[in-house]
mmCIF file of C-alpha atoms in Angstrom:
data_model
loop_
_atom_site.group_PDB
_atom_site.id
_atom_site.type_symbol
_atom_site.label_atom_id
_atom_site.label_comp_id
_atom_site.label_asym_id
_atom_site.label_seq_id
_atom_site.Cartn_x
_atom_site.Cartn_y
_atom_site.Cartn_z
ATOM 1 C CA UNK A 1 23.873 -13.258 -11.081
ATOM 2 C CA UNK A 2 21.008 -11.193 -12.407
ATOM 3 C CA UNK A 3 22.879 -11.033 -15.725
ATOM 4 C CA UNK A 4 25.358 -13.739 -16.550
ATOM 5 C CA UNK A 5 27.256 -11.268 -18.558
ATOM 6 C CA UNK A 6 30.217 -13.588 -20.517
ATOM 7 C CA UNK A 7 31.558 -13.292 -24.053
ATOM 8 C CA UNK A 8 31.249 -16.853 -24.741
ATOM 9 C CA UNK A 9 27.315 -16.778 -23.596
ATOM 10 C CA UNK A 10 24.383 -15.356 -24.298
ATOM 11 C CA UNK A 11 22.225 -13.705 -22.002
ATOM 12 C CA UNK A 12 20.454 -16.618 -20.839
ATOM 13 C CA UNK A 13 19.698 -18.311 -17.683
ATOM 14 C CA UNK A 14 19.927 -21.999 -19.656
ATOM 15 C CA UNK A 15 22.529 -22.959 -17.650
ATOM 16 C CA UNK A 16 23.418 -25.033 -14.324
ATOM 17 C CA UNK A 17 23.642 -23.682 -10.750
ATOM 18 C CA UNK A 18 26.819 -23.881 -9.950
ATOM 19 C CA UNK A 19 28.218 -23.231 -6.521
ATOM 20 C CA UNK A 20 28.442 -19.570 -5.683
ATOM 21 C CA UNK A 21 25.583 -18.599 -7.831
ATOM 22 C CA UNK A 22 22.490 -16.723 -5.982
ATOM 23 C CA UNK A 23 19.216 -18.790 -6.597
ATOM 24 C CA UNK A 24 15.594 -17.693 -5.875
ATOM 25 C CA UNK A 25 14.219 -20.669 -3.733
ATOM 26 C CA UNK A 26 10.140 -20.712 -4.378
ATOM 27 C CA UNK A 27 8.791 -21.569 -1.450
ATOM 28 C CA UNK A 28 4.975 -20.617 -2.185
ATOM 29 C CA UNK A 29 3.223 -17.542 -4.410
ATOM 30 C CA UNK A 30 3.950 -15.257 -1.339
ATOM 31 C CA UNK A 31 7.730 -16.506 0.287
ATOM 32 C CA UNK A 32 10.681 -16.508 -1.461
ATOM 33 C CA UNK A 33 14.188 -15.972 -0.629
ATOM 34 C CA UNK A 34 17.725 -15.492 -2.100
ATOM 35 C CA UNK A 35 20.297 -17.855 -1.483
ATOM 36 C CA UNK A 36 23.969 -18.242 -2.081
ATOM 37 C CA UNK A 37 24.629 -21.821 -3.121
ATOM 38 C CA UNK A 38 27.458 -23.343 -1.151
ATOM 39 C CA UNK A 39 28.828 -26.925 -1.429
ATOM 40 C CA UNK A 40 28.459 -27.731 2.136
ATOM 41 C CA UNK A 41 25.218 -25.391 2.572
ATOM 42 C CA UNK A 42 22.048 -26.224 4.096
ATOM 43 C CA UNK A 43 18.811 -24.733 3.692
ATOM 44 C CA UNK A 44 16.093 -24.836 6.554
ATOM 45 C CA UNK A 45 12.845 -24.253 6.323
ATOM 46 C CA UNK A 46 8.968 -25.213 7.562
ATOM 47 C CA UNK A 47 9.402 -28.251 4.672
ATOM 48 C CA UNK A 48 12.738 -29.582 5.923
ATOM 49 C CA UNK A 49 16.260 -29.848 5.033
ATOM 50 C CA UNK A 50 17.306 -29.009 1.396
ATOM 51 C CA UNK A 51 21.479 -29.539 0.651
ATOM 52 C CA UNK A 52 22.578 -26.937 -1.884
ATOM 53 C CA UNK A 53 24.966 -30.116 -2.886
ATOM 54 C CA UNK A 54 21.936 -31.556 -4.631
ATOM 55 C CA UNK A 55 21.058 -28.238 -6.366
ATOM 56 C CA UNK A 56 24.518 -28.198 -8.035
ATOM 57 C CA UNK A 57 24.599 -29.164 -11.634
ATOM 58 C CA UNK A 58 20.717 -28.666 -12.112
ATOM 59 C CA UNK A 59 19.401 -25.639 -14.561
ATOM 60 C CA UNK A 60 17.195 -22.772 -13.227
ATOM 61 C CA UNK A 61 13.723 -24.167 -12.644
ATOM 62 C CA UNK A 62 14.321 -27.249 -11.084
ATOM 63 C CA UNK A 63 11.923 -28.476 -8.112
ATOM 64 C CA UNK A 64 13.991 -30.041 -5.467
ATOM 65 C CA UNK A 65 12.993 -32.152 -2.045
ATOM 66 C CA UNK A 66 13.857 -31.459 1.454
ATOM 67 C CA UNK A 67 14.785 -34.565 3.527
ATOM 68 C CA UNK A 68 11.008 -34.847 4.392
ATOM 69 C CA UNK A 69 9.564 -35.350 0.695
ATOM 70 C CA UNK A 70 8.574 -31.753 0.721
ATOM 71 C CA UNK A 71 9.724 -29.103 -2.483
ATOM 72 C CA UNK A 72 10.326 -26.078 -3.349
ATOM 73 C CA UNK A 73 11.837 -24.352 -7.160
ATOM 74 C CA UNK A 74 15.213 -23.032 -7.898
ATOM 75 C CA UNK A 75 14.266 -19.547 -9.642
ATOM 76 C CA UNK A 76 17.047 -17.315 -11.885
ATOM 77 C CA UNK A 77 17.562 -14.236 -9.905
ATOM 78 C CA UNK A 78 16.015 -11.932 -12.596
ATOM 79 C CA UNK A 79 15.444 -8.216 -11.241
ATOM 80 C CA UNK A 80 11.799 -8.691 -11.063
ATOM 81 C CA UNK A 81 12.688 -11.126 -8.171
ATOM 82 C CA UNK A 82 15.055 -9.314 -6.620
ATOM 83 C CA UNK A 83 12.821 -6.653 -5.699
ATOM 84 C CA UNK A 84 10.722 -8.864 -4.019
ATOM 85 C CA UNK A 85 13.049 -10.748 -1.797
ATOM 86 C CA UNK A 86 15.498 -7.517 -1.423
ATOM 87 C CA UNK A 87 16.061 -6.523 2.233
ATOM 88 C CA UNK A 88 13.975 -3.023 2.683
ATOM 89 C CA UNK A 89 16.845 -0.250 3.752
ATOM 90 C CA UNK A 90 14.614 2.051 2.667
ATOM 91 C CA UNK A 91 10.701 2.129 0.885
ATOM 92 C CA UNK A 92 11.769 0.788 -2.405
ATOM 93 C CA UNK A 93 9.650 0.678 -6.170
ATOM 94 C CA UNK A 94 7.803 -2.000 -7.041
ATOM 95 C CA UNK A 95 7.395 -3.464 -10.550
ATOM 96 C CA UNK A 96 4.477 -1.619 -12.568
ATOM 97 C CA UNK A 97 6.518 2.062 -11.505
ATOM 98 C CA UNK A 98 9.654 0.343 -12.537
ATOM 99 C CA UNK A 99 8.552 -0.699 -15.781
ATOM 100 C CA UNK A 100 6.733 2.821 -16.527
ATOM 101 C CA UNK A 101 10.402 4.284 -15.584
ATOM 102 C CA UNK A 102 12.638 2.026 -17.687
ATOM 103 C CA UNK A 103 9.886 2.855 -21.133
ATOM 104 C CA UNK A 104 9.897 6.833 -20.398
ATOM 105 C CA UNK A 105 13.034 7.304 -19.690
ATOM 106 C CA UNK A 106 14.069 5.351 -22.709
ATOM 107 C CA UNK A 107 16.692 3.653 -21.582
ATOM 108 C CA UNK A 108 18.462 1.091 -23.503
ATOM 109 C CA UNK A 109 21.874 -0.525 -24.135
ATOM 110 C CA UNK A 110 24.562 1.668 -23.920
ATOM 111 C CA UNK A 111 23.114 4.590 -21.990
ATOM 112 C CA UNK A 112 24.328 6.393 -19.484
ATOM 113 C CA UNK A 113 22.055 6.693 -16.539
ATOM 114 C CA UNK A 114 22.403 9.143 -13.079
ATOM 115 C CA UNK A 115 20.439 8.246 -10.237
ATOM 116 C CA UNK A 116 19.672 9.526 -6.388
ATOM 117 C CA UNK A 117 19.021 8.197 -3.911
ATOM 118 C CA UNK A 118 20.225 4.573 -4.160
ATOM 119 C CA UNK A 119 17.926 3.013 -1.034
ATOM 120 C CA UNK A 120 17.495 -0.263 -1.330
ATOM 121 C CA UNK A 121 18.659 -0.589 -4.836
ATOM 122 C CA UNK A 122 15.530 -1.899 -6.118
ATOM 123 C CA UNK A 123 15.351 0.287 -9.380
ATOM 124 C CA UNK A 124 19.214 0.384 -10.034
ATOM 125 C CA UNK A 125 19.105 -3.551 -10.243
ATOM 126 C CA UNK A 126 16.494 -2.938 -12.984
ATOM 127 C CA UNK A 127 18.131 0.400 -15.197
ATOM 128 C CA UNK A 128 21.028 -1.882 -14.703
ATOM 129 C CA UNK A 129 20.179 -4.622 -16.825
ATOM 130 C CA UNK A 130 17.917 -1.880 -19.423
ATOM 131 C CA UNK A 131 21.568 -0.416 -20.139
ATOM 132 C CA UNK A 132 23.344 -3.554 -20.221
ATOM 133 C CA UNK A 133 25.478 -4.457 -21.590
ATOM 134 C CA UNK A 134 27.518 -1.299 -23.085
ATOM 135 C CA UNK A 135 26.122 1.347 -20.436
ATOM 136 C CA UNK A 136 26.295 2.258 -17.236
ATOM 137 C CA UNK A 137 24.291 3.356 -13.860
ATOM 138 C CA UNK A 138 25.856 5.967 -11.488
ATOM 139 C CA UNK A 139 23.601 5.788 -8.620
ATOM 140 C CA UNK A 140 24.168 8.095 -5.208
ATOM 141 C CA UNK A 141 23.402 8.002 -1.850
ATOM 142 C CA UNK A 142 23.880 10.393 1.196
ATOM 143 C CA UNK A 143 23.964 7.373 3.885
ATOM 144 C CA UNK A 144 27.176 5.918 3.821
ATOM 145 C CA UNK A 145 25.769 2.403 5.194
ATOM 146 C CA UNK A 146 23.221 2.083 3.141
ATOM 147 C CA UNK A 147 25.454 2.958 0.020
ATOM 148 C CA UNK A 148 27.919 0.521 1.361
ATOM 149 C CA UNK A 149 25.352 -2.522 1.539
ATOM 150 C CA UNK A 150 23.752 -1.405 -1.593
ATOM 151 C CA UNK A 151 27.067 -2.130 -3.237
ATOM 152 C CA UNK A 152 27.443 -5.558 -1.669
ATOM 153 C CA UNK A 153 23.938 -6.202 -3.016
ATOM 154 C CA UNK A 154 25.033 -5.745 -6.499
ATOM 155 C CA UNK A 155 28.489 -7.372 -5.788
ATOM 156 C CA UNK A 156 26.191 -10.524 -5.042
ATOM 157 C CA UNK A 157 23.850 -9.993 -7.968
ATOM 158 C CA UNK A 158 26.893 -9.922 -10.432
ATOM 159 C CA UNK A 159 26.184 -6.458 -11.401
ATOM 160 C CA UNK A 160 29.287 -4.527 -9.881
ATOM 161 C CA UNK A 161 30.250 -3.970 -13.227
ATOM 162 C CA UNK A 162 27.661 -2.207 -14.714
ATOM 163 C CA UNK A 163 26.611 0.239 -11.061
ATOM 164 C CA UNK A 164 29.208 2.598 -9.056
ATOM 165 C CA UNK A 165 27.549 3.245 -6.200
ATOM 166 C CA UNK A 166 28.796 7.233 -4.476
ATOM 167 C CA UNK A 167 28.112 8.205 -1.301
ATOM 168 C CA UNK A 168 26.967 11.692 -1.666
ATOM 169 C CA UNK A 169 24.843 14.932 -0.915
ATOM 170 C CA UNK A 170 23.003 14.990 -4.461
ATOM 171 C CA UNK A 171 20.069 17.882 -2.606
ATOM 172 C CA UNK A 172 22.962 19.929 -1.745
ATOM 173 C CA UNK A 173 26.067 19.130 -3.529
ATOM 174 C CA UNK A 174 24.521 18.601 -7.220
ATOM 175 C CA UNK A 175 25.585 15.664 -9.397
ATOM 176 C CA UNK A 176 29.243 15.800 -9.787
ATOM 177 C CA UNK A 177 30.655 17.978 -12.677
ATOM 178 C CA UNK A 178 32.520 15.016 -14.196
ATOM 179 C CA UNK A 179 28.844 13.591 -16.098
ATOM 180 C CA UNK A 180 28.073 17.126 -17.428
ATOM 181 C CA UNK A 181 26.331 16.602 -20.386
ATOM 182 C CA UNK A 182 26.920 12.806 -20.550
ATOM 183 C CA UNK A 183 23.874 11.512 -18.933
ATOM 184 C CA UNK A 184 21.291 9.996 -21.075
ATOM 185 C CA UNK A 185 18.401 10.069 -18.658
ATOM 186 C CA UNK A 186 18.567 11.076 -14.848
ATOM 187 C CA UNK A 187 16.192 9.569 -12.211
ATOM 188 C CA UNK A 188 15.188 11.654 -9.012
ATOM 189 C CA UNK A 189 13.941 9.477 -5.372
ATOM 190 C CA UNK A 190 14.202 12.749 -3.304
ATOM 191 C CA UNK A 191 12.384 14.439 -0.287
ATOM 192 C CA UNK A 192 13.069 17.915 -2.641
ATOM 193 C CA UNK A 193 13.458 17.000 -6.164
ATOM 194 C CA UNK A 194 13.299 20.658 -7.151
ATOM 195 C CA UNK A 195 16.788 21.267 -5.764
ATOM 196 C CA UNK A 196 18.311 19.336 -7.980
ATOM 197 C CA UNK A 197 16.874 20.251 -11.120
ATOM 198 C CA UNK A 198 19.245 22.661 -12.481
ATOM 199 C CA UNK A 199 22.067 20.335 -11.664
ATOM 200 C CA UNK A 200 20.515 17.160 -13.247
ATOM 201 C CA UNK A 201 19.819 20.071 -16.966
ATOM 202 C CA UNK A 202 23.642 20.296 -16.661
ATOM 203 C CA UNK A 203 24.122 16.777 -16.845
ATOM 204 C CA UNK A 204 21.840 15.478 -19.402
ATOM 205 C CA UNK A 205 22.635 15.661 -22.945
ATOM 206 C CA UNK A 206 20.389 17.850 -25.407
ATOM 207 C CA UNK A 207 16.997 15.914 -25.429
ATOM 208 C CA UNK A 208 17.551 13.771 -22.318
ATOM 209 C CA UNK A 209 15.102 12.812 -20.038
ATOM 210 C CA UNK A 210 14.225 13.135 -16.438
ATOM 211 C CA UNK A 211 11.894 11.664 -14.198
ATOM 212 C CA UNK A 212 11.087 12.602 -10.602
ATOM 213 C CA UNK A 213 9.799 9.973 -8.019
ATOM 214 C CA UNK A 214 7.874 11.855 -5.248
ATOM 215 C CA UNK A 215 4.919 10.203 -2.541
ATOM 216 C CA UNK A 216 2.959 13.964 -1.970
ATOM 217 C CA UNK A 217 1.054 16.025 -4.904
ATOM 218 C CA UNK A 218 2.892 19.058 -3.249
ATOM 219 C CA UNK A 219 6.337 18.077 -3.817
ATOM 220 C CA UNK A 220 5.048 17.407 -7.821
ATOM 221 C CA UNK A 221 3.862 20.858 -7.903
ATOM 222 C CA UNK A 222 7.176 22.330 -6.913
ATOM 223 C CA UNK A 223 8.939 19.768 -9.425
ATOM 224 C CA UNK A 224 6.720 21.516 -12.147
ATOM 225 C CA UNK A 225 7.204 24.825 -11.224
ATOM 226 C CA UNK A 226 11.365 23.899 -11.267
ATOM 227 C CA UNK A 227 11.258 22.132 -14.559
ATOM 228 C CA UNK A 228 9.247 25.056 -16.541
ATOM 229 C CA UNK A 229 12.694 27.127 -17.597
ATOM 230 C CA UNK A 230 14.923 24.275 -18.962
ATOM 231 C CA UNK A 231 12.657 21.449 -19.601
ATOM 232 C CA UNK A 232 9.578 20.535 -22.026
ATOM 233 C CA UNK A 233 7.151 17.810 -22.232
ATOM 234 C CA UNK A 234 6.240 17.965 -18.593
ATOM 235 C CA UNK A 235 4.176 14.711 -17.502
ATOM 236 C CA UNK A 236 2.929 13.469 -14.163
ATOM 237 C CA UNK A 237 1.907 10.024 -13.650
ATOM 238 C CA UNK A 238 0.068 8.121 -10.948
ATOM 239 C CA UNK A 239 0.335 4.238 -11.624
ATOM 240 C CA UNK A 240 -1.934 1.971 -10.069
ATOM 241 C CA UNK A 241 -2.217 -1.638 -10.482
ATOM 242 C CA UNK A 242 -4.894 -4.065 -9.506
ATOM 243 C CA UNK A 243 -4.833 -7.700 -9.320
ATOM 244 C CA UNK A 244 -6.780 -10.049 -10.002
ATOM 245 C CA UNK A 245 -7.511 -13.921 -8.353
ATOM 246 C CA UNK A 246 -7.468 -16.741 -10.676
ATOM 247 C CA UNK A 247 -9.077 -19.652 -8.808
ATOM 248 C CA UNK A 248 -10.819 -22.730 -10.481
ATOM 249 C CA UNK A 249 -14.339 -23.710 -8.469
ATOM 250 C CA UNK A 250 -16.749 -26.980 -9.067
ATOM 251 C CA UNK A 251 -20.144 -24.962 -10.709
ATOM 252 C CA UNK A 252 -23.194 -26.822 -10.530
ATOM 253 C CA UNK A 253 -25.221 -26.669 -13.955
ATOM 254 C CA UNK A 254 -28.499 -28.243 -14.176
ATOM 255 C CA UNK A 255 -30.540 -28.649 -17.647
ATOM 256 C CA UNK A 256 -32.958 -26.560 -19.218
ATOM 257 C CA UNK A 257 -36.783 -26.908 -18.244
ATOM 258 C CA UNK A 258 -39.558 -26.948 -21.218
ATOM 259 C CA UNK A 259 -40.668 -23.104 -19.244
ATOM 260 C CA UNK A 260 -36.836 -21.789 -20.814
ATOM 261 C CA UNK A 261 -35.286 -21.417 -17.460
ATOM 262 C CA UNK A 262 -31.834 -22.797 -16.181
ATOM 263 C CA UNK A 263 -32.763 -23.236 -12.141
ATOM 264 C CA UNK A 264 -30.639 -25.345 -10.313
ATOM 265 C CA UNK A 265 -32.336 -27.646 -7.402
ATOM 266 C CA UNK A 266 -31.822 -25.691 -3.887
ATOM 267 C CA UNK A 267 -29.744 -28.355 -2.056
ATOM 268 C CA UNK A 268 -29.843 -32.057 -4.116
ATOM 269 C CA UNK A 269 -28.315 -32.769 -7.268
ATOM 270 C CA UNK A 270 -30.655 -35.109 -8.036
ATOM 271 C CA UNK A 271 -34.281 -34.242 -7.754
ATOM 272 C CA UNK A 272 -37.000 -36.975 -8.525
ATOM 273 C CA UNK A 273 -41.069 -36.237 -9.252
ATOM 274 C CA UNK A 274 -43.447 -37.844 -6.979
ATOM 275 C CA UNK A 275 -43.507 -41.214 -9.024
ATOM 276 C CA UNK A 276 -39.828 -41.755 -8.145
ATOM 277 C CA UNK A 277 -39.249 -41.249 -12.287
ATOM 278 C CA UNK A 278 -37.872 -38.506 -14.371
ATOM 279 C CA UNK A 279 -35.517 -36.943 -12.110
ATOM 280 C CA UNK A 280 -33.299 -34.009 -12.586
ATOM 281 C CA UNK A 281 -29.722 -34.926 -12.863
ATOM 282 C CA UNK A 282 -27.293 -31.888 -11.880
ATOM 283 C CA UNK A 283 -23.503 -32.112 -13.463
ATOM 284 C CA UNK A 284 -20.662 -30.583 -11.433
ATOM 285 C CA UNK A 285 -17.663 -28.883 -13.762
ATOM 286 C CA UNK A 286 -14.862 -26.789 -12.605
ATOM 287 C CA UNK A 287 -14.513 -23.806 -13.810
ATOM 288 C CA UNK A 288 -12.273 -20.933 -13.667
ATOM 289 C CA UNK A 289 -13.461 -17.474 -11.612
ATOM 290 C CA UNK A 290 -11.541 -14.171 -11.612
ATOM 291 C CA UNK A 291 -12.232 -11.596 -9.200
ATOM 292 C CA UNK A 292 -10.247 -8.730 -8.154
ATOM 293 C CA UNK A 293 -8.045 -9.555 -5.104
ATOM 294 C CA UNK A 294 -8.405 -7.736 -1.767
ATOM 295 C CA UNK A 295 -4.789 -7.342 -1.349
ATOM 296 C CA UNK A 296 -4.706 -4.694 -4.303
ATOM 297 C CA UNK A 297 -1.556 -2.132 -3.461
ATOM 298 C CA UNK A 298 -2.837 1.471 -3.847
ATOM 299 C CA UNK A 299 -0.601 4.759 -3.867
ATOM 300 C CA UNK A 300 3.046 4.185 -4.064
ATOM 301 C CA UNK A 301 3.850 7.702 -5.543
ATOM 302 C CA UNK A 302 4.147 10.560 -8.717
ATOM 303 C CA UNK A 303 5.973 10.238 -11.342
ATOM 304 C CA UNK A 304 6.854 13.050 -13.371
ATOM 305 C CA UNK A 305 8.735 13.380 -16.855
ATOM 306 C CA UNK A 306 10.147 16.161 -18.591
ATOM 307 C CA UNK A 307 12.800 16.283 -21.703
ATOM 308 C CA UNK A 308 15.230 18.567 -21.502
ATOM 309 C CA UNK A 309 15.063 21.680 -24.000
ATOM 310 C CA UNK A 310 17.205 21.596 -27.093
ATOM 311 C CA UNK A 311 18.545 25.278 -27.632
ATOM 312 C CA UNK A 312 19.761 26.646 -30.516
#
C-alpha cells in the first residue's frame, strides 16, 4: 500500500511485509519493479531465484539473496516509486512537475481535488496521498479500459479509498454538476484545456485553483486567453530538471616544487633525479567528481496556474 492508512497506526512504513503487500524490489539505480508478495511466490530474475516466503516478516528496506548469493532491496511503495515502475497507458508526469503541482495547487489534507484525464494514474497516486487522509481525488477518464485498469492500480496500491475513478467525456460533457463549487483545486491533462475552463470555474470554490498540463506553447496560449474572464493570477511554468553524476575517482596529487607549481609526473608516480636520490613520490586519493549527466530529461510540458476570481 502506498499509504497504510489504519486507526491504530501511523503513517509509517516501520512495519513488516506481510503477504499481500506490494513491495518495490531494487534491482539496480535504473530497474525496479512492483511485486505482490505471495506465500508460495517466486521471483525470477538475471540474479536468481528470490522466495517471497523469505521476505515475509522483514520491514521495508531489507536486502535479500536469490538462491545464487546475489541481492536485491525490498522498497515501501511510496508514490515517488510508483511512477517509476507504473505500466505507461498513456505519457505520464514525472516527479519535479508533480511536486510543482501538489505546492501550487495547494493541496493538503482534506481537500477536494477534480482531475482529467486519469492516464496512467501517475499524478492521482501522488494528489492522493497530498489530500490524505480526510480528502478526496475524483479523477476522469474518456477510455473506459484505461479507467478500468487505472482503478485496479489503485485497488493494488491501497488507495481505492481515497480515488473514484469515472469514465467520462470531461472536453465535451464538463465535470459533473454534483462537485459544483466543492472542488478545492482542479487539474487539467487535456489535448484542449480551454474547453473545459468554464466548467472547471463552476466547480471550484471562491479562490480555488487550477492548473493546466499542456506539451505545445499554442495550446497555453489558448488556456490564457480562456482563463482571462473568470480567473486571476495567471502563471505558466516550464520545469526542467538536470541531473547530476556523483562518482568517486583515484586523483593523483604530487607535491609542491620550490618554482610554486603543483605538476604531476606525465606517466610514473615515482620520478627519481639522475643520482637515483630525491625522487618525487606521487599519492593517489579518491575523490568525489560531479558532472552533469548525459541522460538529462528535457521538455515534458506547460504548466499553467490561475486562481479563480472571488466576486462580490
Amino acid at each position: 500500500m502506498i499509504l497504510p492508512i489504519n486507526p491504530a497506526n501511523k503513517l509509517s512504513f516501520k512495519r513488516c511485509i506481510k503477504d499481500g503487500d506490494l513491495v518495490i524490489v531494487y534491482e539496480r539505480h535504473d530497474t525496479m519493479k512492483a511485486v505482490k508478495v505471495s506465500e508460495d511466490g517466486v521471483l525470477q530474475n538475471r540474479f536468481g531465484a528470490f522466495k517471497h516466503s523469505e521476505w515475509i516478516g522483514k520491514p521495508f528496506g531489507s536486502k535479500v539473496l536469490s538462491n545464487k548469493g546475489s541481492f536485491v532491496y525490498l522498497l515501501a511503495p511510496t508514490a515517488e516509486l510508483w511512477t517509476l515502475v507504473l505500466s505507461h497507458r498513456t505519457q505520464i508526469l514525472y516527479i519535479a512537475d508533480i511536486s510543482f503541482v501538489v505546492m501550487y495547487l495547494e493541496i493538503v489534507p482534506g481537500c477536494l481535488v477534480l482531475e482529467s484525464g486519469t492516464g496512467s494514474g501517475s499524478l492521482t497516486t501522488s494528489l492522493a496521498r497530498a489530500v490524505a487522509p480526510t480528502g478526496h481525488v475524483y479523477t476522469f477518464d474518456f477510455h473506459e479500459q484505461r479507467a478500468a485498469s487505472a482503478r485496479e492500480d489503485f485497488e493494488r496500491t491501497g488507495l481505492s479509498n481515497l480515488v473514484t475513478v469515472g469514465v467520462r467525456d470531461i472536453q465535451g460533457e464538463g465535470f459533473p454538476d454534483e462537485f459544483c463549487g466543492r472542488a478545492d483545486s482542479v487539474f487539467l491533462d487535456l489535448p484542449q484545456p480551454w474547453l473545459v475552463i468554464p466548467s472547471a470555474g463552476k466547480m471550484l470554490k471562491p479562490d480555488g485553483v487550477l492548473c493546466s498540463f499542456s506539451p505545445c506553447i499554442e495550446q497555453v496560449q489558448r488556456s490564457c486567453e480562456a482563463l482571462k474572464s473568470h480567473f486571476t493570477d495567471v502563471r505558466t511554468f516550464e520545469v526542467l530538471l538536470r541531473t547530476y553524476d556523483v562518482r568517486q575517482r583515484i586523483v593523483e596529487s604530487c607535491p609542491v616544487n620550490e618554482g610554486g607549481s603543483n605538476e604531476r609526473p606525465p606517466r610514473k608516480r615515482r620520478q627519481g633525479s639522475a643520482e637515483g636520490n630525491n625522487g618525487i613520490e606521487c599519492t593517489s586519493s579518491p575523490t568525489v567528481m560531479i558532472r552533469p549527466s548525459g541522460e538529462a530529461r528535457g521538455h515534458t510540458g506547460y504548466l499553467t496556474f490561475a486562481r479563480l476570481k472571488c466576486f462580490a
